[in-house]
């Protein structure tokens, strides 16, 4: 897939658009999903310009997965969910809406149904409070 350098996540990576950051490394960025499917919904992206899993380099994917595991553990420690959904969509037909590869970390609770995908904007104060707890669990 041709990479669109002006997609939302590319612009967040260039700091042209804001995000509520959870962590960053030389190769990855983790930030709160603004239309979360549950409390504590975090996105992890590689800095590499790649649309889908079919485009990303093995090295960037490995770095990204390492960060997904690390951030998921911090979300678990911070929010104590009953389970953890980790998802990644490739192409519009699969539900991908932003064409820069990303991993969803979605904590799940038995009594909280999954909210609809990318529908309702959460307020920044709530997202920031959750991010603060996750950053705390990461030791930031
Ligand atoms: P996809 O459908 O491509 O797998 O997921 C894209 C995700 O990005 C959705 O969950 C959506 O809520 C989230 N999203 C869309 N626009 C923005 C934005 O501007 N900032 C942040 N932080 N998340 C976004």
Short mmCIF file of N, CA and C and ligand atoms in Angstrom, two decimals:
data_model
loop_
_atom_site.label_atom_id
_atom_site.label_comp_id
_atom_site.label_asym_id
_atom_site.label_seq_id
_atom_site.Cartn_x
_atom_site.Cartn_y
_atom_site.Cartn_z
N UNK A 1 0.86 -1.20 0.00
CA UNK A 1 0.00 0.00 0.00
C UNK A 1 0.90 1.25 0.00
N UNK A 2 0.56 2.23 -0.87
CA UNK A 2 1.31 3.48 -0.86
C UNK A 2 1.09 4.19 0.46
N UNK A 3 2.16 4.70 1.04
CA UNK A 3 2.07 5.36 2.34
C UNK A 3 1.67 6.82 2.15
N UNK A 4 0.65 7.26 2.88
CA UNK A 4 0.22 8.66 2.85
C UNK A 4 0.94 9.41 3.97
N UNK A 5 1.91 10.26 3.63
CA UNK A 5 2.70 10.92 4.68
C UNK A 5 1.90 11.94 5.49
N UNK A 6 0.67 12.22 5.06
CA UNK A 6 -0.16 13.17 5.80
C UNK A 6 -1.28 12.50 6.60
N UNK A 7 -1.17 11.17 6.79
CA UNK A 7 -2.17 10.53 7.65
C UNK A 7 -2.01 11.04 9.09
N UNK A 8 -3.07 10.86 9.88
CA UNK A 8 -3.10 11.48 11.22
C UNK A 8 -1.91 11.04 12.08
N UNK A 9 -1.56 9.77 12.02
CA UNK A 9 -0.48 9.30 12.90
C UNK A 9 0.89 9.80 12.43
N UNK A 10 1.06 9.94 11.11
CA UNK A 10 2.30 10.53 10.60
C UNK A 10 2.43 11.96 11.12
N UNK A 11 1.31 12.67 11.14
CA UNK A 11 1.33 14.06 11.62
C UNK A 11 1.56 14.12 13.13
N UNK A 12 1.04 13.15 13.87
CA UNK A 12 1.33 13.09 15.31
C UNK A 12 2.81 12.81 15.52
N UNK A 13 3.38 11.90 14.72
CA UNK A 13 4.82 11.58 14.86
C UNK A 13 5.68 12.81 14.59
N UNK A 14 5.24 13.68 13.68
CA UNK A 14 6.01 14.90 13.38
C UNK A 14 5.65 16.05 14.32
N UNK A 15 4.81 15.76 15.33
CA UNK A 15 4.34 16.77 16.30
C UNK A 15 3.54 17.89 15.64
N UNK A 16 2.94 17.61 14.48
CA UNK A 16 2.07 18.60 13.83
C UNK A 16 0.68 18.57 14.44
N UNK A 17 0.34 17.43 15.05
CA UNK A 17 -0.93 17.28 15.77
C UNK A 17 -0.61 16.78 17.17
N UNK A 18 -1.45 17.16 18.16
CA UNK A 18 -1.17 16.74 19.53
C UNK A 18 -1.58 15.29 19.78
N UNK A 19 -1.02 14.72 20.84
CA UNK A 19 -1.51 13.43 21.34
C UNK A 19 -1.23 13.39 22.83
N UNK A 20 -1.94 12.51 23.52
CA UNK A 20 -1.68 12.29 24.95
C UNK A 20 -0.75 11.10 25.03
N UNK A 21 0.52 11.43 25.26
CA UNK A 21 1.59 10.45 25.14
C UNK A 21 1.65 9.54 26.37
N UNK A 22 1.94 8.27 26.12
CA UNK A 22 2.15 7.31 27.22
C UNK A 22 3.64 6.99 27.32
N UNK A 23 4.27 6.76 26.18
CA UNK A 23 5.71 6.50 26.18
C UNK A 23 6.24 6.68 24.76
N UNK A 24 7.55 6.87 24.67
CA UNK A 24 8.18 6.89 23.36
C UNK A 24 9.56 6.32 23.45
N UNK A 25 9.98 5.68 22.35
CA UNK A 25 11.34 5.17 22.24
C UNK A 25 11.90 5.71 20.92
N UNK A 26 13.12 5.34 20.61
CA UNK A 26 13.71 5.79 19.35
C UNK A 26 12.90 5.27 18.16
N UNK A 27 12.19 4.17 18.35
CA UNK A 27 11.51 3.51 17.22
C UNK A 27 10.00 3.50 17.31
N UNK A 28 9.43 3.90 18.45
CA UNK A 28 7.98 3.76 18.65
C UNK A 28 7.40 4.95 19.40
N UNK A 29 6.07 5.07 19.29
CA UNK A 29 5.32 6.05 20.08
C UNK A 29 4.04 5.35 20.57
N UNK A 30 3.72 5.55 21.86
CA UNK A 30 2.48 5.01 22.43
C UNK A 30 1.67 6.18 22.98
N UNK A 31 0.38 6.22 22.64
CA UNK A 31 -0.47 7.34 23.04
C UNK A 31 -1.90 6.87 23.19
N UNK A 32 -2.70 7.71 23.89
CA UNK A 32 -4.09 7.34 24.15
C UNK A 32 -4.92 7.46 22.87
N UNK A 33 -5.79 6.47 22.64
CA UNK A 33 -6.77 6.55 21.56
C UNK A 33 -7.84 7.56 21.97
N UNK A 34 -8.11 8.55 21.11
CA UNK A 34 -9.06 9.61 21.50
C UNK A 34 -10.52 9.16 21.42
N UNK A 35 -10.77 8.05 20.74
CA UNK A 35 -12.15 7.50 20.68
C UNK A 35 -12.08 6.07 21.20
N UNK A 36 -11.81 5.93 22.49
CA UNK A 36 -11.45 4.62 23.05
C UNK A 36 -12.61 3.63 23.06
N UNK A 37 -12.24 2.36 22.92
CA UNK A 37 -13.24 1.28 23.02
C UNK A 37 -13.39 0.79 24.45
N UNK A 38 -12.47 1.24 25.32
CA UNK A 38 -12.59 0.97 26.76
C UNK A 38 -11.71 1.99 27.46
N UNK A 39 -11.84 2.09 28.78
CA UNK A 39 -10.89 2.90 29.54
C UNK A 39 -9.49 2.36 29.29
N UNK A 40 -8.52 3.25 29.15
CA UNK A 40 -7.13 2.82 29.03
C UNK A 40 -6.74 2.29 27.67
N UNK A 41 -7.51 2.63 26.62
CA UNK A 41 -7.20 2.17 25.25
C UNK A 41 -5.98 2.95 24.73
N UNK A 42 -4.90 2.23 24.49
CA UNK A 42 -3.64 2.84 24.04
C UNK A 42 -3.30 2.31 22.65
N UNK A 43 -2.70 3.19 21.84
CA UNK A 43 -2.20 2.81 20.52
C UNK A 43 -0.68 2.83 20.55
N UNK A 44 -0.06 1.82 19.94
CA UNK A 44 1.39 1.79 19.81
C UNK A 44 1.73 1.75 18.32
N UNK A 45 2.59 2.67 17.89
CA UNK A 45 2.95 2.74 16.46
C UNK A 45 4.47 2.77 16.31
N UNK A 46 4.97 2.20 15.20
CA UNK A 46 6.39 2.38 14.89
C UNK A 46 6.59 3.76 14.27
N UNK A 47 7.77 4.30 14.41
CA UNK A 47 8.07 5.57 13.73
C UNK A 47 8.23 5.36 12.23
N UNK A 48 8.57 4.14 11.84
CA UNK A 48 8.75 3.84 10.42
C UNK A 48 7.46 4.12 9.65
N UNK A 49 7.61 4.69 8.45
CA UNK A 49 6.46 5.00 7.60
C UNK A 49 5.99 3.72 6.91
N UNK A 50 4.97 3.09 7.47
CA UNK A 50 4.43 1.85 6.90
C UNK A 50 2.93 1.81 7.16
N UNK A 51 2.18 1.42 6.15
CA UNK A 51 0.71 1.43 6.28
C UNK A 51 0.19 0.21 7.01
N UNK A 52 0.71 -0.96 6.67
CA UNK A 52 0.16 -2.21 7.19
C UNK A 52 1.29 -3.17 7.56
N UNK A 53 0.88 -4.33 8.08
CA UNK A 53 1.87 -5.35 8.45
C UNK A 53 2.62 -5.86 7.22
N UNK A 54 2.02 -5.69 6.04
CA UNK A 54 2.66 -6.16 4.81
C UNK A 54 3.76 -5.20 4.35
N UNK A 55 3.80 -4.01 4.91
CA UNK A 55 4.76 -2.98 4.49
C UNK A 55 5.88 -2.75 5.49
N UNK A 56 5.63 -3.05 6.76
CA UNK A 56 6.58 -2.68 7.81
C UNK A 56 7.80 -3.62 7.79
N UNK A 57 8.97 -3.06 8.14
CA UNK A 57 10.17 -3.90 8.17
C UNK A 57 10.12 -4.82 9.39
N UNK A 58 10.83 -5.93 9.31
CA UNK A 58 10.89 -6.86 10.44
C UNK A 58 11.45 -6.16 11.68
N UNK A 59 12.45 -5.32 11.47
CA UNK A 59 13.10 -4.65 12.61
C UNK A 59 12.13 -3.70 13.31
N UNK A 60 11.40 -2.91 12.52
CA UNK A 60 10.45 -1.95 13.11
C UNK A 60 9.31 -2.70 13.81
N UNK A 61 8.87 -3.79 13.20
CA UNK A 61 7.79 -4.58 13.81
C UNK A 61 8.24 -5.19 15.13
N UNK A 62 9.46 -5.68 15.15
CA UNK A 62 9.99 -6.28 16.39
C UNK A 62 10.06 -5.23 17.51
N UNK A 63 10.54 -4.04 17.16
CA UNK A 63 10.60 -2.96 18.16
C UNK A 63 9.20 -2.61 18.66
N UNK A 64 8.26 -2.59 17.72
CA UNK A 64 6.89 -2.22 18.07
C UNK A 64 6.27 -3.27 18.99
N UNK A 65 6.49 -4.54 18.68
CA UNK A 65 5.92 -5.60 19.51
C UNK A 65 6.53 -5.61 20.91
N UNK A 66 7.82 -5.32 20.97
CA UNK A 66 8.47 -5.22 22.29
C UNK A 66 7.78 -4.13 23.12
N UNK A 67 7.46 -3.01 22.46
CA UNK A 67 6.81 -1.90 23.16
C UNK A 67 5.35 -2.22 23.48
N UNK A 68 4.67 -2.92 22.58
CA UNK A 68 3.28 -3.35 22.87
C UNK A 68 3.27 -4.18 24.15
N UNK A 69 4.21 -5.10 24.28
CA UNK A 69 4.24 -5.97 25.47
C UNK A 69 4.52 -5.16 26.73
N UNK A 70 5.46 -4.22 26.62
CA UNK A 70 5.85 -3.41 27.78
C UNK A 70 4.70 -2.48 28.20
N UNK A 71 4.07 -1.83 27.24
CA UNK A 71 2.98 -0.91 27.56
C UNK A 71 1.75 -1.69 28.05
N UNK A 72 1.47 -2.84 27.45
CA UNK A 72 0.33 -3.66 27.90
C UNK A 72 0.51 -4.06 29.37
N UNK A 73 1.73 -4.38 29.75
CA UNK A 73 1.98 -4.75 31.15
C UNK A 73 1.73 -3.55 32.07
N UNK A 74 2.11 -2.36 31.60
CA UNK A 74 1.88 -1.15 32.41
C UNK A 74 0.39 -0.84 32.52
N UNK A 75 -0.36 -1.03 31.40
CA UNK A 75 -1.81 -0.82 31.44
C UNK A 75 -2.43 -1.80 32.44
N UNK A 76 -1.98 -3.04 32.39
CA UNK A 76 -2.50 -4.06 33.33
C UNK A 76 -2.19 -3.65 34.77
N UNK A 77 -0.97 -3.24 35.03
CA UNK A 77 -0.59 -2.86 36.40
C UNK A 77 -1.37 -1.63 36.86
N UNK A 78 -1.57 -0.68 35.95
CA UNK A 78 -2.20 0.60 36.33
C UNK A 78 -3.71 0.45 36.52
N UNK A 79 -4.36 -0.31 35.66
CA UNK A 79 -5.83 -0.31 35.61
C UNK A 79 -6.45 -1.62 36.08
N UNK A 80 -5.64 -2.66 36.24
CA UNK A 80 -6.12 -3.95 36.77
C UNK A 80 -7.34 -4.48 36.00
N UNK A 81 -7.28 -4.55 34.67
CA UNK A 81 -8.41 -5.12 33.93
C UNK A 81 -8.50 -6.63 34.14
N UNK A 82 -9.67 -7.21 33.74
CA UNK A 82 -9.83 -8.66 33.83
C UNK A 82 -9.13 -9.35 32.66
N UNK A 83 -8.95 -8.62 31.56
CA UNK A 83 -8.28 -9.19 30.38
C UNK A 83 -7.77 -8.07 29.50
N UNK A 84 -7.14 -8.44 28.41
CA UNK A 84 -6.48 -7.44 27.56
C UNK A 84 -6.63 -7.88 26.10
N UNK A 85 -7.29 -7.03 25.31
CA UNK A 85 -7.42 -7.28 23.87
C UNK A 85 -6.32 -6.52 23.15
N UNK A 86 -5.58 -7.21 22.28
CA UNK A 86 -4.55 -6.54 21.47
C UNK A 86 -4.92 -6.80 20.01
N UNK A 87 -5.09 -5.70 19.24
CA UNK A 87 -5.62 -5.84 17.88
C UNK A 87 -4.84 -4.98 16.90
N UNK A 88 -4.87 -5.41 15.64
CA UNK A 88 -4.17 -4.67 14.58
C UNK A 88 -4.89 -4.97 13.27
N UNK A 89 -5.34 -3.93 12.57
CA UNK A 89 -6.16 -4.10 11.36
C UNK A 89 -5.34 -3.71 10.14
N UNK A 90 -5.53 -4.45 9.04
CA UNK A 90 -4.82 -4.17 7.79
C UNK A 90 -5.80 -3.94 6.65
N UNK A 91 -5.92 -2.67 6.23
CA UNK A 91 -6.80 -2.33 5.12
C UNK A 91 -8.21 -1.99 5.59
N UNK A 92 -8.86 -1.15 4.78
CA UNK A 92 -10.22 -0.70 5.13
C UNK A 92 -11.18 -1.85 5.33
N UNK A 93 -11.06 -2.89 4.51
CA UNK A 93 -11.98 -4.02 4.60
C UNK A 93 -11.87 -4.72 5.94
N UNK A 94 -10.70 -4.59 6.56
CA UNK A 94 -10.48 -5.22 7.87
C UNK A 94 -10.80 -4.27 9.02
N UNK A 95 -11.17 -3.02 8.69
CA UNK A 95 -11.53 -2.06 9.74
C UNK A 95 -10.47 -1.01 10.00
N UNK A 96 -9.40 -1.00 9.21
CA UNK A 96 -8.35 0.01 9.43
C UNK A 96 -8.85 1.37 8.94
N UNK A 97 -8.76 2.37 9.81
CA UNK A 97 -9.21 3.72 9.43
C UNK A 97 -8.05 4.71 9.32
N UNK A 98 -6.92 4.41 9.94
CA UNK A 98 -5.74 5.29 9.84
C UNK A 98 -4.62 4.47 9.19
N UNK A 99 -4.14 4.92 8.01
CA UNK A 99 -3.21 4.09 7.24
C UNK A 99 -1.74 4.23 7.66
N UNK A 100 -1.51 4.11 8.97
CA UNK A 100 -0.15 3.94 9.51
C UNK A 100 -0.28 2.79 10.50
N UNK A 101 0.51 1.75 10.32
CA UNK A 101 0.33 0.54 11.15
C UNK A 101 0.33 0.88 12.64
N UNK A 102 -0.62 0.27 13.36
CA UNK A 102 -0.73 0.53 14.80
C UNK A 102 -1.33 -0.68 15.49
N UNK A 103 -1.00 -0.80 16.75
CA UNK A 103 -1.52 -1.87 17.60
C UNK A 103 -2.41 -1.24 18.67
N UNK A 104 -3.61 -1.81 18.81
CA UNK A 104 -4.54 -1.38 19.85
C UNK A 104 -4.29 -2.21 21.11
N UNK A 105 -4.13 -1.54 22.23
CA UNK A 105 -4.10 -2.22 23.53
C UNK A 105 -5.39 -1.81 24.23
N UNK A 106 -6.29 -2.77 24.40
CA UNK A 106 -7.64 -2.46 24.90
C UNK A 106 -7.92 -3.32 26.14
N UNK A 107 -7.82 -2.71 27.33
CA UNK A 107 -8.13 -3.48 28.54
C UNK A 107 -9.62 -3.84 28.57
N UNK A 108 -9.93 -5.01 29.08
CA UNK A 108 -11.34 -5.47 29.14
C UNK A 108 -11.71 -5.84 30.57
N UNK A 109 -12.96 -5.52 30.92
CA UNK A 109 -13.54 -5.90 32.21
C UNK A 109 -14.78 -6.74 31.94
N UNK A 110 -15.03 -7.70 32.80
CA UNK A 110 -16.17 -8.60 32.58
C UNK A 110 -17.47 -7.82 32.42
N UNK A 111 -17.65 -6.75 33.20
CA UNK A 111 -18.95 -6.05 33.22
C UNK A 111 -18.98 -4.83 32.30
N UNK A 112 -17.98 -4.65 31.43
CA UNK A 112 -17.95 -3.47 30.56
C UNK A 112 -17.90 -3.90 29.10
N UNK A 113 -19.01 -3.76 28.38
CA UNK A 113 -19.00 -4.15 26.97
C UNK A 113 -18.03 -3.28 26.17
N UNK A 114 -17.47 -3.89 25.11
CA UNK A 114 -16.56 -3.15 24.23
C UNK A 114 -17.34 -2.03 23.54
N UNK A 115 -16.82 -0.80 23.61
CA UNK A 115 -17.50 0.31 22.93
C UNK A 115 -17.22 0.23 21.43
N UNK A 116 -18.04 0.93 20.65
CA UNK A 116 -17.88 0.90 19.20
C UNK A 116 -16.55 1.51 18.79
N UNK A 117 -16.03 0.99 17.68
CA UNK A 117 -14.73 1.37 17.17
C UNK A 117 -14.75 2.81 16.63
N UNK A 118 -13.84 3.66 17.17
CA UNK A 118 -13.61 5.00 16.63
C UNK A 118 -14.89 5.83 16.50
N UNK A 119 -15.73 5.84 17.53
CA UNK A 119 -17.01 6.53 17.42
C UNK A 119 -17.12 7.76 18.33
N UNK A 120 -16.84 7.57 19.63
CA UNK A 120 -17.15 8.65 20.58
C UNK A 120 -15.85 9.22 21.15
N UNK A 121 -15.69 10.54 21.00
CA UNK A 121 -14.50 11.24 21.50
C UNK A 121 -14.54 11.30 23.02
N UNK A 122 -13.47 10.84 23.66
CA UNK A 122 -13.38 10.95 25.13
C UNK A 122 -12.84 12.34 25.48
N UNK A 123 -13.10 12.78 26.71
CA UNK A 123 -12.57 14.11 27.06
C UNK A 123 -11.10 13.98 27.48
N UNK A 124 -10.36 15.03 27.15
CA UNK A 124 -8.91 14.99 27.34
C UNK A 124 -8.51 14.80 28.79
N UNK A 125 -9.29 15.36 29.72
CA UNK A 125 -8.92 15.24 31.14
C UNK A 125 -8.97 13.78 31.58
N UNK A 126 -9.98 13.05 31.12
CA UNK A 126 -10.11 11.63 31.46
C UNK A 126 -8.94 10.84 30.86
N UNK A 127 -8.65 11.11 29.58
CA UNK A 127 -7.55 10.39 28.91
C UNK A 127 -6.22 10.70 29.58
N UNK A 128 -6.03 11.97 29.95
CA UNK A 128 -4.78 12.37 30.59
C UNK A 128 -4.62 11.68 31.95
N UNK A 129 -5.72 11.56 32.69
CA UNK A 129 -5.66 10.89 34.00
C UNK A 129 -5.28 9.42 33.83
N UNK A 130 -5.85 8.77 32.81
CA UNK A 130 -5.50 7.36 32.56
C UNK A 130 -4.04 7.24 32.12
N UNK A 131 -3.62 8.15 31.23
CA UNK A 131 -2.23 8.12 30.74
C UNK A 131 -1.26 8.30 31.90
N UNK A 132 -1.62 9.18 32.82
CA UNK A 132 -0.75 9.44 33.98
C UNK A 132 -0.56 8.17 34.80
N UNK A 133 -1.63 7.42 34.99
CA UNK A 133 -1.52 6.17 35.75
C UNK A 133 -0.66 5.16 34.99
N UNK A 134 -0.82 5.09 33.67
CA UNK A 134 -0.04 4.13 32.87
C UNK A 134 1.43 4.54 32.86
N UNK A 135 1.67 5.84 32.70
CA UNK A 135 3.07 6.32 32.74
C UNK A 135 3.69 5.99 34.10
N UNK A 136 2.89 6.11 35.16
CA UNK A 136 3.39 5.77 36.50
C UNK A 136 3.82 4.32 36.58
N UNK A 137 3.02 3.44 35.97
CA UNK A 137 3.35 2.01 35.99
C UNK A 137 4.57 1.71 35.14
N UNK A 138 4.84 2.57 34.16
CA UNK A 138 6.04 2.40 33.34
C UNK A 138 7.28 2.95 34.04
N UNK A 139 7.04 3.66 35.14
CA UNK A 139 8.16 4.24 35.86
C UNK A 139 8.59 5.59 35.34
N UNK A 140 7.69 6.25 34.55
CA UNK A 140 8.03 7.60 34.03
C UNK A 140 7.64 8.67 35.04
P1 LIG B 1 -7.91 1.63 13.08
O1 LIG B 1 -9.37 1.65 12.77
O2 LIG B 1 -7.17 2.27 11.95
O3 LIG B 1 -7.38 0.32 13.50
O4 LIG B 1 -7.75 2.53 14.37
C1 LIG B 1 -7.49 3.88 14.35
C2 LIG B 1 -7.70 4.35 15.76
O5 LIG B 1 -7.21 5.66 15.86
C3 LIG B 1 -9.16 4.37 16.20
O6 LIG B 1 -9.31 3.58 17.35
C4 LIG B 1 -9.44 5.85 16.46
O7 LIG B 1 -10.26 6.03 17.58
C5 LIG B 1 -8.06 6.42 16.68
N1 LIG B 1 -7.89 7.79 16.26
C6 LIG B 1 -8.41 8.38 15.16
N2 LIG B 1 -7.99 9.66 15.08
C7 LIG B 1 -7.19 9.88 16.14
C8 LIG B 1 -6.46 11.02 16.60
O8 LIG B 1 -6.45 12.08 16.00
N3 LIG B 1 -5.73 10.85 17.74
C9 LIG B 1 -5.71 9.68 18.43
N4 LIG B 1 -4.97 9.64 19.54
N5 LIG B 1 -6.39 8.59 18.04
C10 LIG B 1 -7.12 8.69 16.90
#
